[in-house]
PDB file of N, CA and C in Angstrom:
ATOM      1  N   MET H   1     -63.116 -15.736  -8.811  1.00 51.00           N
ATOM      2  CA  MET H   1     -63.406 -15.289 -10.129  1.00 51.00           C
ATOM      3  C   MET H   1     -64.274 -14.048 -10.180  1.00 51.00           C
ATOM      4  N   ALA H   2     -64.040 -13.221 -11.113  1.00 49.00           N
ATOM      5  CA  ALA H   2     -64.867 -12.100 -11.328  1.00 49.00           C
ATOM      6  C   ALA H   2     -66.165 -12.455 -12.056  1.00 49.00           C
ATOM      7  N   THR H   3     -67.262 -11.690 -11.896  1.00 53.00           N
ATOM      8  CA  THR H   3     -68.576 -12.150 -12.449  1.00 53.00           C
ATOM      9  C   THR H   3     -68.512 -11.304 -13.841  1.00 53.00           C
ATOM     10  N   ALA H   4     -68.861 -12.169 -14.850  1.00 54.00           N
ATOM     11  CA  ALA H   4     -69.058 -11.538 -16.074  1.00 54.00           C
ATOM     12  C   ALA H   4     -70.331 -10.712 -16.148  1.00 54.00           C
ATOM     13  N   ALA H   5     -70.242  -9.701 -16.853  1.00 74.00           N
ATOM     14  CA  ALA H   5     -71.294  -8.681 -16.983  1.00 74.00           C
ATOM     15  C   ALA H   5     -72.558  -9.523 -17.697  1.00 74.00           C
ATOM     16  N   PHE H   6     -73.702  -9.403 -17.126  1.00 80.00           N
ATOM     17  CA  PHE H   6     -74.950 -10.137 -17.715  1.00 80.00           C
ATOM     18  C   PHE H   6     -76.163  -9.249 -17.441  1.00 80.00           C
ATOM     19  N   ASP H   7     -76.854  -8.646 -18.501  1.00 87.00           N
ATOM     20  CA  ASP H   7     -77.850  -7.870 -18.239  1.00 87.00           C
ATOM     21  C   ASP H   7     -79.092  -8.598 -17.913  1.00 87.00           C
ATOM     22  N   THR H   8     -79.464  -8.882 -16.776  1.00 86.00           N
ATOM     23  CA  THR H   8     -80.614  -9.707 -16.354  1.00 86.00           C
ATOM     24  C   THR H   8     -81.860  -9.068 -16.862  1.00 86.00           C
ATOM     25  N   LEU H   9     -82.055  -7.872 -16.748  1.00 87.00           N
ATOM     26  CA  LEU H   9     -83.260  -7.139 -17.232  1.00 87.00           C
ATOM     27  C   LEU H   9     -83.497  -7.410 -18.670  1.00 87.00           C
ATOM     28  N   GLN H  10     -82.424  -7.052 -19.460  1.00 91.00           N
ATOM     29  CA  GLN H  10     -82.503  -7.066 -20.989  1.00 91.00           C
ATOM     30  C   GLN H  10     -82.784  -8.665 -21.296  1.00 91.00           C
ATOM     31  N   ALA H  11     -82.147  -9.438 -20.656  1.00 91.00           N
ATOM     32  CA  ALA H  11     -82.397 -10.859 -20.992  1.00 91.00           C
ATOM     33  C   ALA H  11     -83.885 -11.348 -20.682  1.00 91.00           C
ATOM     34  N   ALA H  12     -84.442 -10.807 -19.543  1.00 93.00           N
ATOM     35  CA  ALA H  12     -85.805 -11.120 -19.194  1.00 93.00           C
ATOM     36  C   ALA H  12     -86.817 -10.418 -20.242  1.00 93.00           C
ATOM     37  N   ARG H  13     -86.497  -9.268 -20.722  1.00 93.00           N
ATOM     38  CA  ARG H  13     -87.274  -8.676 -21.850  1.00 93.00           C
ATOM     39  C   ARG H  13     -87.188  -9.333 -22.996  1.00 93.00           C
ATOM     40  N   ASP H  14     -86.075  -9.878 -23.301  1.00 93.00           N
ATOM     41  CA  ASP H  14     -85.897 -10.609 -24.529  1.00 93.00           C
ATOM     42  C   ASP H  14     -86.774 -11.956 -24.558  1.00 93.00           C
ATOM     43  N   ILE H  15     -86.657 -12.525 -23.409  1.00 93.00           N
ATOM     44  CA  ILE H  15     -87.399 -13.862 -23.173  1.00 93.00           C
ATOM     45  C   ILE H  15     -88.843 -13.435 -23.154  1.00 93.00           C
ATOM     46  N   GLU H  16     -89.383 -12.501 -22.482  1.00 92.00           N
ATOM     47  CA  GLU H  16     -90.706 -12.097 -22.506  1.00 92.00           C
ATOM     48  C   GLU H  16     -91.145 -11.775 -23.897  1.00 92.00           C
ATOM     49  N   ALA H  17     -90.401 -11.148 -24.745  1.00 94.00           N
ATOM     50  CA  ALA H  17     -90.710 -10.811 -26.134  1.00 94.00           C
ATOM     51  C   ALA H  17     -91.026 -12.022 -26.914  1.00 94.00           C
ATOM     52  N   SER H  18     -90.338 -13.228 -26.482  1.00 92.00           N
ATOM     53  CA  SER H  18     -90.506 -14.438 -27.328  1.00 92.00           C
ATOM     54  C   SER H  18     -91.776 -15.108 -26.930  1.00 92.00           C
ATOM     55  N   GLY H  19     -92.635 -14.580 -26.016  1.00 93.00           N
ATOM     56  CA  GLY H  19     -93.949 -15.222 -25.717  1.00 93.00           C
ATOM     57  C   GLY H  19     -94.139 -15.588 -24.249  1.00 93.00           C
ATOM     58  N   LEU H  20     -93.210 -15.754 -23.377  1.00 92.00           N
ATOM     59  CA  LEU H  20     -93.304 -16.154 -22.183  1.00 92.00           C
ATOM     60  C   LEU H  20     -93.829 -14.959 -21.297  1.00 92.00           C
ATOM     61  N   ASP H  21     -94.536 -15.335 -20.107  1.00 92.00           N
ATOM     62  CA  ASP H  21     -94.986 -14.170 -19.286  1.00 92.00           C
ATOM     63  C   ASP H  21     -93.710 -13.571 -18.484  1.00 92.00           C
ATOM     64  N   ARG H  22     -93.915 -12.516 -17.886  1.00 93.00           N
ATOM     65  CA  ARG H  22     -92.958 -11.861 -17.239  1.00 93.00           C
ATOM     66  C   ARG H  22     -92.292 -12.590 -16.096  1.00 93.00           C
ATOM     67  N   VAL H  23     -92.991 -13.202 -15.220  1.00 94.00           N
ATOM     68  CA  VAL H  23     -92.545 -14.012 -14.078  1.00 94.00           C
ATOM     69  C   VAL H  23     -91.610 -15.111 -14.699  1.00 94.00           C
ATOM     70  N   GLN H  24     -92.088 -15.829 -15.685  1.00 93.00           N
ATOM     71  CA  GLN H  24     -91.204 -16.922 -16.273  1.00 93.00           C
ATOM     72  C   GLN H  24     -89.938 -16.383 -16.859  1.00 93.00           C
ATOM     73  N   ALA H  25     -90.031 -15.266 -17.649  1.00 92.00           N
ATOM     74  CA  ALA H  25     -88.956 -14.631 -18.265  1.00 92.00           C
ATOM     75  C   ALA H  25     -87.895 -14.213 -17.099  1.00 92.00           C
ATOM     76  N   GLU H  26     -88.380 -13.539 -16.152  1.00 91.00           N
ATOM     77  CA  GLU H  26     -87.492 -13.147 -15.099  1.00 91.00           C
ATOM     78  C   GLU H  26     -86.733 -14.283 -14.386  1.00 91.00           C
ATOM     79  N   ALA H  27     -87.601 -15.392 -14.152  1.00 93.00           N
ATOM     80  CA  ALA H  27     -86.984 -16.595 -13.516  1.00 93.00           C
ATOM     81  C   ALA H  27     -85.863 -17.165 -14.350  1.00 93.00           C
ATOM     82  N   ILE H  28     -86.122 -17.317 -15.685  1.00 92.00           N
ATOM     83  CA  ILE H  28     -85.093 -17.825 -16.616  1.00 92.00           C
ATOM     84  C   ILE H  28     -83.872 -16.958 -16.599  1.00 92.00           C
ATOM     85  N   ALA H  29     -83.997 -15.620 -16.628  1.00 91.00           N
ATOM     86  CA  ALA H  29     -82.966 -14.666 -16.675  1.00 91.00           C
ATOM     87  C   ALA H  29     -82.274 -14.925 -15.424  1.00 91.00           C
ATOM     88  N   GLN H  30     -82.611 -14.946 -14.353  1.00 90.00           N
ATOM     89  CA  GLN H  30     -82.034 -15.006 -12.961  1.00 90.00           C
ATOM     90  C   GLN H  30     -81.273 -16.480 -12.954  1.00 90.00           C
ATOM     91  N   ALA H  31     -81.959 -17.564 -13.477  1.00 89.00           N
ATOM     92  CA  ALA H  31     -81.193 -18.758 -13.518  1.00 89.00           C
ATOM     93  C   ALA H  31     -79.938 -18.787 -14.444  1.00 89.00           C
ATOM     94  N   ILE H  32     -80.046 -18.041 -15.573  1.00 86.00           N
ATOM     95  CA  ILE H  32     -78.943 -17.964 -16.411  1.00 86.00           C
ATOM     96  C   ILE H  32     -77.797 -17.033 -15.710  1.00 86.00           C
ATOM     97  N   ARG H  33     -78.146 -15.980 -15.059  1.00 86.00           N
ATOM     98  CA  ARG H  33     -77.212 -15.203 -14.416  1.00 86.00           C
ATOM     99  C   ARG H  33     -76.416 -15.845 -13.313  1.00 86.00           C
ATOM    100  N   ARG H  34     -77.258 -16.627 -12.562  1.00 84.00           N
ATOM    101  CA  ARG H  34     -76.613 -17.457 -11.398  1.00 84.00           C
ATOM    102  C   ARG H  34     -75.670 -18.476 -11.889  1.00 84.00           C
ATOM    103  N   ARG H  35     -76.046 -19.193 -13.084  1.00 81.00           N
ATOM    104  CA  ARG H  35     -75.171 -20.153 -13.556  1.00 81.00           C
ATOM    105  C   ARG H  35     -73.959 -19.559 -14.192  1.00 81.00           C
ATOM    106  N   GLY H  36     -74.012 -18.352 -14.721  1.00 75.00           N
ATOM    107  CA  GLY H  36     -72.812 -17.623 -15.292  1.00 75.00           C
ATOM    108  C   GLY H  36     -71.802 -17.217 -14.139  1.00 75.00           C
ATOM    109  N   GLU H  37     -72.191 -17.147 -12.947  1.00 76.00           N
ATOM    110  CA  GLU H  37     -71.279 -16.820 -11.896  1.00 76.00           C
ATOM    111  C   GLU H  37     -70.102 -17.678 -11.707  1.00 76.00           C
ATOM    112  N   ASP H  38     -70.299 -18.889 -12.045  1.00 77.00           N
ATOM    113  CA  ASP H  38     -69.225 -19.698 -12.048  1.00 77.00           C
ATOM    114  C   ASP H  38     -68.116 -19.892 -13.180  1.00 77.00           C
ATOM    115  N   LEU H  39     -68.477 -18.942 -14.253  1.00 82.00           N
ATOM    116  CA  LEU H  39     -67.598 -18.941 -15.377  1.00 82.00           C
ATOM    117  C   LEU H  39     -66.365 -18.127 -15.138  1.00 82.00           C
ATOM    118  N   ALA H  40     -65.339 -18.351 -15.769  1.00 84.00           N
ATOM    119  CA  ALA H  40     -64.100 -17.509 -15.697  1.00 84.00           C
ATOM    120  C   ALA H  40     -64.245 -16.424 -16.752  1.00 84.00           C
ATOM    121  N   THR H  41     -63.768 -15.330 -16.453  1.00 85.00           N
ATOM    122  CA  THR H  41     -63.826 -14.063 -17.337  1.00 85.00           C
ATOM    123  C   THR H  41     -62.276 -14.137 -18.157  1.00 85.00           C
ATOM    124  N   ARG H  42     -62.156 -13.348 -19.086  1.00 90.00           N
ATOM    125  CA  ARG H  42     -60.878 -13.289 -19.700  1.00 90.00           C
ATOM    126  C   ARG H  42     -59.817 -12.758 -18.746  1.00 90.00           C
ATOM    127  N   ALA H  43     -60.162 -11.960 -17.945  1.00 91.00           N
ATOM    128  CA  ALA H  43     -59.245 -11.445 -16.895  1.00 91.00           C
ATOM    129  C   ALA H  43     -58.834 -12.482 -16.011  1.00 91.00           C
ATOM    130  N   ASP H  44     -59.906 -13.412 -15.583  1.00 90.00           N
ATOM    131  CA  ASP H  44     -59.437 -14.539 -14.739  1.00 90.00           C
ATOM    132  C   ASP H  44     -58.431 -15.494 -15.411  1.00 90.00           C
ATOM    133  N   LEU H  45     -58.651 -15.812 -16.807  1.00 93.00           N
ATOM    134  CA  LEU H  45     -57.743 -16.593 -17.510  1.00 93.00           C
ATOM    135  C   LEU H  45     -56.508 -15.982 -17.661  1.00 93.00           C
ATOM    136  N   ALA H  46     -56.339 -14.749 -17.918  1.00 95.00           N
ATOM    137  CA  ALA H  46     -54.977 -13.926 -18.089  1.00 95.00           C
ATOM    138  C   ALA H  46     -54.268 -14.109 -16.809  1.00 95.00           C
ATOM    139  N   ALA H  47     -54.889 -13.837 -15.672  1.00 94.00           N
ATOM    140  CA  ALA H  47     -54.253 -14.039 -14.324  1.00 94.00           C
ATOM    141  C   ALA H  47     -53.639 -15.350 -14.129  1.00 94.00           C
ATOM    142  N   LEU H  48     -54.513 -16.356 -14.426  1.00 94.00           N
ATOM    143  CA  LEU H  48     -54.098 -17.719 -14.324  1.00 94.00           C
ATOM    144  C   LEU H  48     -52.913 -18.014 -15.152  1.00 94.00           C
ATOM    145  N   GLU H  49     -52.972 -17.632 -16.423  1.00 94.00           N
ATOM    146  CA  GLU H  49     -51.732 -17.725 -17.406  1.00 94.00           C
ATOM    147  C   GLU H  49     -50.515 -17.068 -16.907  1.00 94.00           C
ATOM    148  N   ALA H  50     -50.643 -15.965 -16.310  1.00 94.00           N
ATOM    149  CA  ALA H  50     -49.526 -15.222 -15.638  1.00 94.00           C
ATOM    150  C   ALA H  50     -48.806 -16.106 -14.610  1.00 94.00           C
ATOM    151  N   ARG H  51     -49.659 -16.552 -13.588  1.00 94.00           N
ATOM    152  CA  ARG H  51     -49.300 -17.298 -12.451  1.00 94.00           C
ATOM    153  C   ARG H  51     -48.614 -18.752 -12.893  1.00 94.00           C
ATOM    154  N   LEU H  52     -49.194 -19.320 -13.975  1.00 93.00           N
ATOM    155  CA  LEU H  52     -48.660 -20.558 -14.394  1.00 93.00           C
ATOM    156  C   LEU H  52     -47.283 -20.328 -15.123  1.00 93.00           C
ATOM    157  N   ALA H  53     -47.295 -19.301 -15.885  1.00 94.00           N
ATOM    158  CA  ALA H  53     -46.028 -18.868 -16.543  1.00 94.00           C
ATOM    159  C   ALA H  53     -44.857 -18.676 -15.562  1.00 94.00           C
ATOM    160  N   GLY H  54     -45.242 -17.956 -14.621  1.00 94.00           N
ATOM    161  CA  GLY H  54     -44.210 -17.616 -13.498  1.00 94.00           C
ATOM    162  C   GLY H  54     -43.666 -19.018 -12.904  1.00 94.00           C
ATOM    163  N   LYS H  55     -44.582 -19.764 -12.664  1.00 93.00           N
ATOM    164  CA  LYS H  55     -44.278 -21.090 -11.905  1.00 93.00           C
ATOM    165  C   LYS H  55     -43.462 -21.944 -12.937  1.00 93.00           C
ATOM    166  N   PHE H  56     -43.821 -22.013 -14.152  1.00 93.00           N
ATOM    167  CA  PHE H  56     -43.189 -22.764 -15.105  1.00 93.00           C
ATOM    168  C   PHE H  56     -41.753 -22.323 -15.254  1.00 93.00           C
ATOM    169  N   MET H  57     -41.535 -21.043 -15.322  1.00 93.00           N
ATOM    170  CA  MET H  57     -40.232 -20.306 -15.373  1.00 93.00           C
ATOM    171  C   MET H  57     -39.331 -20.702 -14.208  1.00 93.00           C
ATOM    172  N   THR H  58     -39.985 -20.724 -13.015  1.00 93.00           N
ATOM    173  CA  THR H  58     -39.314 -21.038 -11.837  1.00 93.00           C
ATOM    174  C   THR H  58     -38.705 -22.542 -11.818  1.00 93.00           C
ATOM    175  N   GLU H  59     -39.581 -23.401 -12.272  1.00 94.00           N
ATOM    176  CA  GLU H  59     -39.185 -24.930 -12.484  1.00 94.00           C
ATOM    177  C   GLU H  59     -38.107 -24.976 -13.438  1.00 94.00           C
ATOM    178  N   ILE H  60     -38.165 -24.207 -14.632  1.00 94.00           N
ATOM    179  CA  ILE H  60     -36.953 -24.340 -15.563  1.00 94.00           C
ATOM    180  C   ILE H  60     -35.760 -23.869 -14.919  1.00 94.00           C
ATOM    181  N   VAL H  61     -35.774 -22.861 -14.179  1.00 94.00           N
ATOM    182  CA  VAL H  61     -34.572 -22.255 -13.515  1.00 94.00           C
ATOM    183  C   VAL H  61     -34.052 -23.373 -12.544  1.00 94.00           C
ATOM    184  N   LYS H  62     -35.017 -23.987 -11.817  1.00 94.00           N
ATOM    185  CA  LYS H  62     -34.421 -24.992 -10.928  1.00 94.00           C
ATOM    186  C   LYS H  62     -33.803 -26.201 -11.614  1.00 94.00           C
ATOM    187  N   ALA H  63     -34.410 -26.600 -12.698  1.00 95.00           N
ATOM    188  CA  ALA H  63     -33.898 -27.762 -13.407  1.00 95.00           C
ATOM    189  C   ALA H  63     -32.601 -27.397 -13.913  1.00 95.00           C
ATOM    190  N   LYS H  64     -32.435 -26.095 -14.648  1.00 95.00           N
ATOM    191  CA  LYS H  64     -31.157 -25.746 -15.094  1.00 95.00           C
ATOM    192  C   LYS H  64     -30.031 -25.812 -14.097  1.00 95.00           C
ATOM    193  N   ASN H  65     -30.391 -25.298 -12.882  1.00 94.00           N
ATOM    194  CA  ASN H  65     -29.415 -25.136 -11.897  1.00 94.00           C
ATOM    195  C   ASN H  65     -29.042 -26.532 -11.337  1.00 94.00           C
ATOM    196  N   SER H  66     -30.097 -27.465 -11.314  1.00 95.00           N
ATOM    197  CA  SER H  66     -29.589 -28.806 -10.859  1.00 95.00           C
ATOM    198  C   SER H  66     -28.717 -29.492 -11.993  1.00 95.00           C
ATOM    199  N   VAL H  67     -28.931 -29.265 -13.194  1.00 95.00           N
ATOM    200  CA  VAL H  67     -28.135 -29.825 -14.331  1.00 95.00           C
ATOM    201  C   VAL H  67     -26.837 -29.231 -14.209  1.00 95.00           C
ATOM    202  N   LEU H  68     -26.548 -27.958 -13.976  1.00 95.00           N
ATOM    203  CA  LEU H  68     -25.294 -27.216 -13.891  1.00 95.00           C
ATOM    204  C   LEU H  68     -24.506 -27.796 -12.556  1.00 95.00           C
ATOM    205  N   LEU H  69     -25.144 -28.044 -11.471  1.00 95.00           N
ATOM    206  CA  LEU H  69     -24.542 -28.499 -10.302  1.00 95.00           C
ATOM    207  C   LEU H  69     -24.106 -29.911 -10.544  1.00 95.00           C
ATOM    208  N   ALA H  70     -24.852 -30.724 -11.354  1.00 95.00           N
ATOM    209  CA  ALA H  70     -24.489 -32.133 -11.508  1.00 95.00           C
ATOM    210  C   ALA H  70     -23.155 -32.125 -12.429  1.00 95.00           C
ATOM    211  N   ILE H  71     -23.110 -31.209 -13.380  1.00 95.00           N
ATOM    212  CA  ILE H  71     -21.998 -31.133 -14.358  1.00 95.00           C
ATOM    213  C   ILE H  71     -20.812 -30.758 -13.649  1.00 95.00           C
ATOM    214  N   LEU H  72     -20.950 -29.689 -12.641  1.00 94.00           N
ATOM    215  CA  LEU H  72     -19.724 -29.225 -11.865  1.00 94.00           C
ATOM    216  C   LEU H  72     -19.285 -30.338 -10.936  1.00 94.00           C
ATOM    217  N   ALA H  73     -20.307 -31.164 -10.358  1.00 93.00           N
ATOM    218  CA  ALA H  73     -19.827 -32.154  -9.486  1.00 93.00           C
ATOM    219  C   ALA H  73     -19.065 -33.342 -10.312  1.00 93.00           C
ATOM    220  N   ALA H  74     -19.553 -33.552 -11.499  1.00 92.00           N
ATOM    221  CA  ALA H  74     -18.858 -34.610 -12.329  1.00 92.00           C
ATOM    222  C   ALA H  74     -17.541 -34.264 -12.657  1.00 92.00           C
ATOM    223  N   VAL H  75     -17.353 -32.836 -13.083  1.00 91.00           N
ATOM    224  CA  VAL H  75     -16.013 -32.339 -13.463  1.00 91.00           C
ATOM    225  C   VAL H  75     -15.134 -32.336 -12.291  1.00 91.00           C
ATOM    226  N   GLY H  76     -15.654 -32.066 -11.063  1.00 89.00           N
ATOM    227  CA  GLY H  76     -14.843 -32.181  -9.805  1.00 89.00           C
ATOM    228  C   GLY H  76     -14.477 -33.590  -9.446  1.00 89.00           C
ATOM    229  N   ILE H  77     -15.401 -34.469  -9.645  1.00 90.00           N
ATOM    230  CA  ILE H  77     -14.919 -35.853  -9.503  1.00 90.00           C
ATOM    231  C   ILE H  77     -13.902 -36.371 -10.369  1.00 90.00           C
ATOM    232  N   LEU H  78     -14.029 -36.074 -11.643  1.00 88.00           N
ATOM    233  CA  LEU H  78     -13.160 -36.432 -12.777  1.00 88.00           C
ATOM    234  C   LEU H  78     -11.787 -35.683 -12.454  1.00 88.00           C
ATOM    235  N   ALA H  79     -11.651 -34.542 -12.048  1.00 87.00           N
ATOM    236  CA  ALA H  79     -10.497 -33.758 -11.767  1.00 87.00           C
ATOM    237  C   ALA H  79      -9.923 -34.403 -10.366  1.00 87.00           C
ATOM    238  N   GLY H  80     -10.762 -34.877  -9.514  1.00 86.00           N
ATOM    239  CA  GLY H  80     -10.054 -35.433  -8.444  1.00 86.00           C
ATOM    240  C   GLY H  80      -9.522 -36.760  -8.492  1.00 86.00           C
ATOM    241  N   ILE H  81      -9.941 -37.570  -9.549  1.00 87.00           N
ATOM    242  CA  ILE H  81      -9.279 -38.777  -9.754  1.00 87.00           C
ATOM    243  C   ILE H  81      -8.238 -38.583 -10.805  1.00 87.00           C
ATOM    244  N   GLY H  82      -7.823 -37.404 -11.165  1.00 82.00           N
ATOM    245  CA  GLY H  82      -6.739 -37.186 -11.899  1.00 82.00           C
ATOM    246  C   GLY H  82      -7.004 -37.364 -13.463  1.00 82.00           C
ATOM    247  N   LEU H  83      -8.193 -37.336 -13.902  1.00 75.00           N
ATOM    248  CA  LEU H  83      -8.452 -37.548 -15.390  1.00 75.00           C
ATOM    249  C   LEU H  83      -7.951 -36.477 -16.195  1.00 75.00           C
ATOM    250  N   PHE H  84      -8.048 -35.295 -15.564  1.00 70.00           N
ATOM    251  CA  PHE H  84      -7.553 -34.129 -16.450  1.00 70.00           C
ATOM    252  C   PHE H  84      -6.138 -33.788 -16.275  1.00 70.00           C
ATOM    253  N   ALA H  85      -5.286 -34.720 -15.600  1.00 62.00           N
ATOM    254  CA  ALA H  85      -3.857 -34.385 -15.412  1.00 62.00           C
ATOM    255  C   ALA H  85      -3.127 -34.693 -16.533  1.00 62.00           C
TER     256      ALA H  85
END
C-alpha cells in the first residue's frame, strides 16, 4: 500500500499549540503517522477494485461458457436419441 501524505511537522506544531510541550507533540505526531501507514489510499482501493472487477468478469465468462457447453451437450444427446427427427 502507498503511504498517505501526512505532515508530521505541521501535526506536531498543531499539537504543541494546544498546550503540550514539543517532545510530547512530536511523539504524538509520529505515532499518528506510523499508524496511518497501514491505511489504504484511494489509489490502493481503485487498484483493488480493478483487479476484482477483472476476476469477476473472468468468472462470469467461465460460467457462461460452462452453461453453453451444457446446452450443446444436451442438444447433442437429444439429437443422438432421435428426438429431433
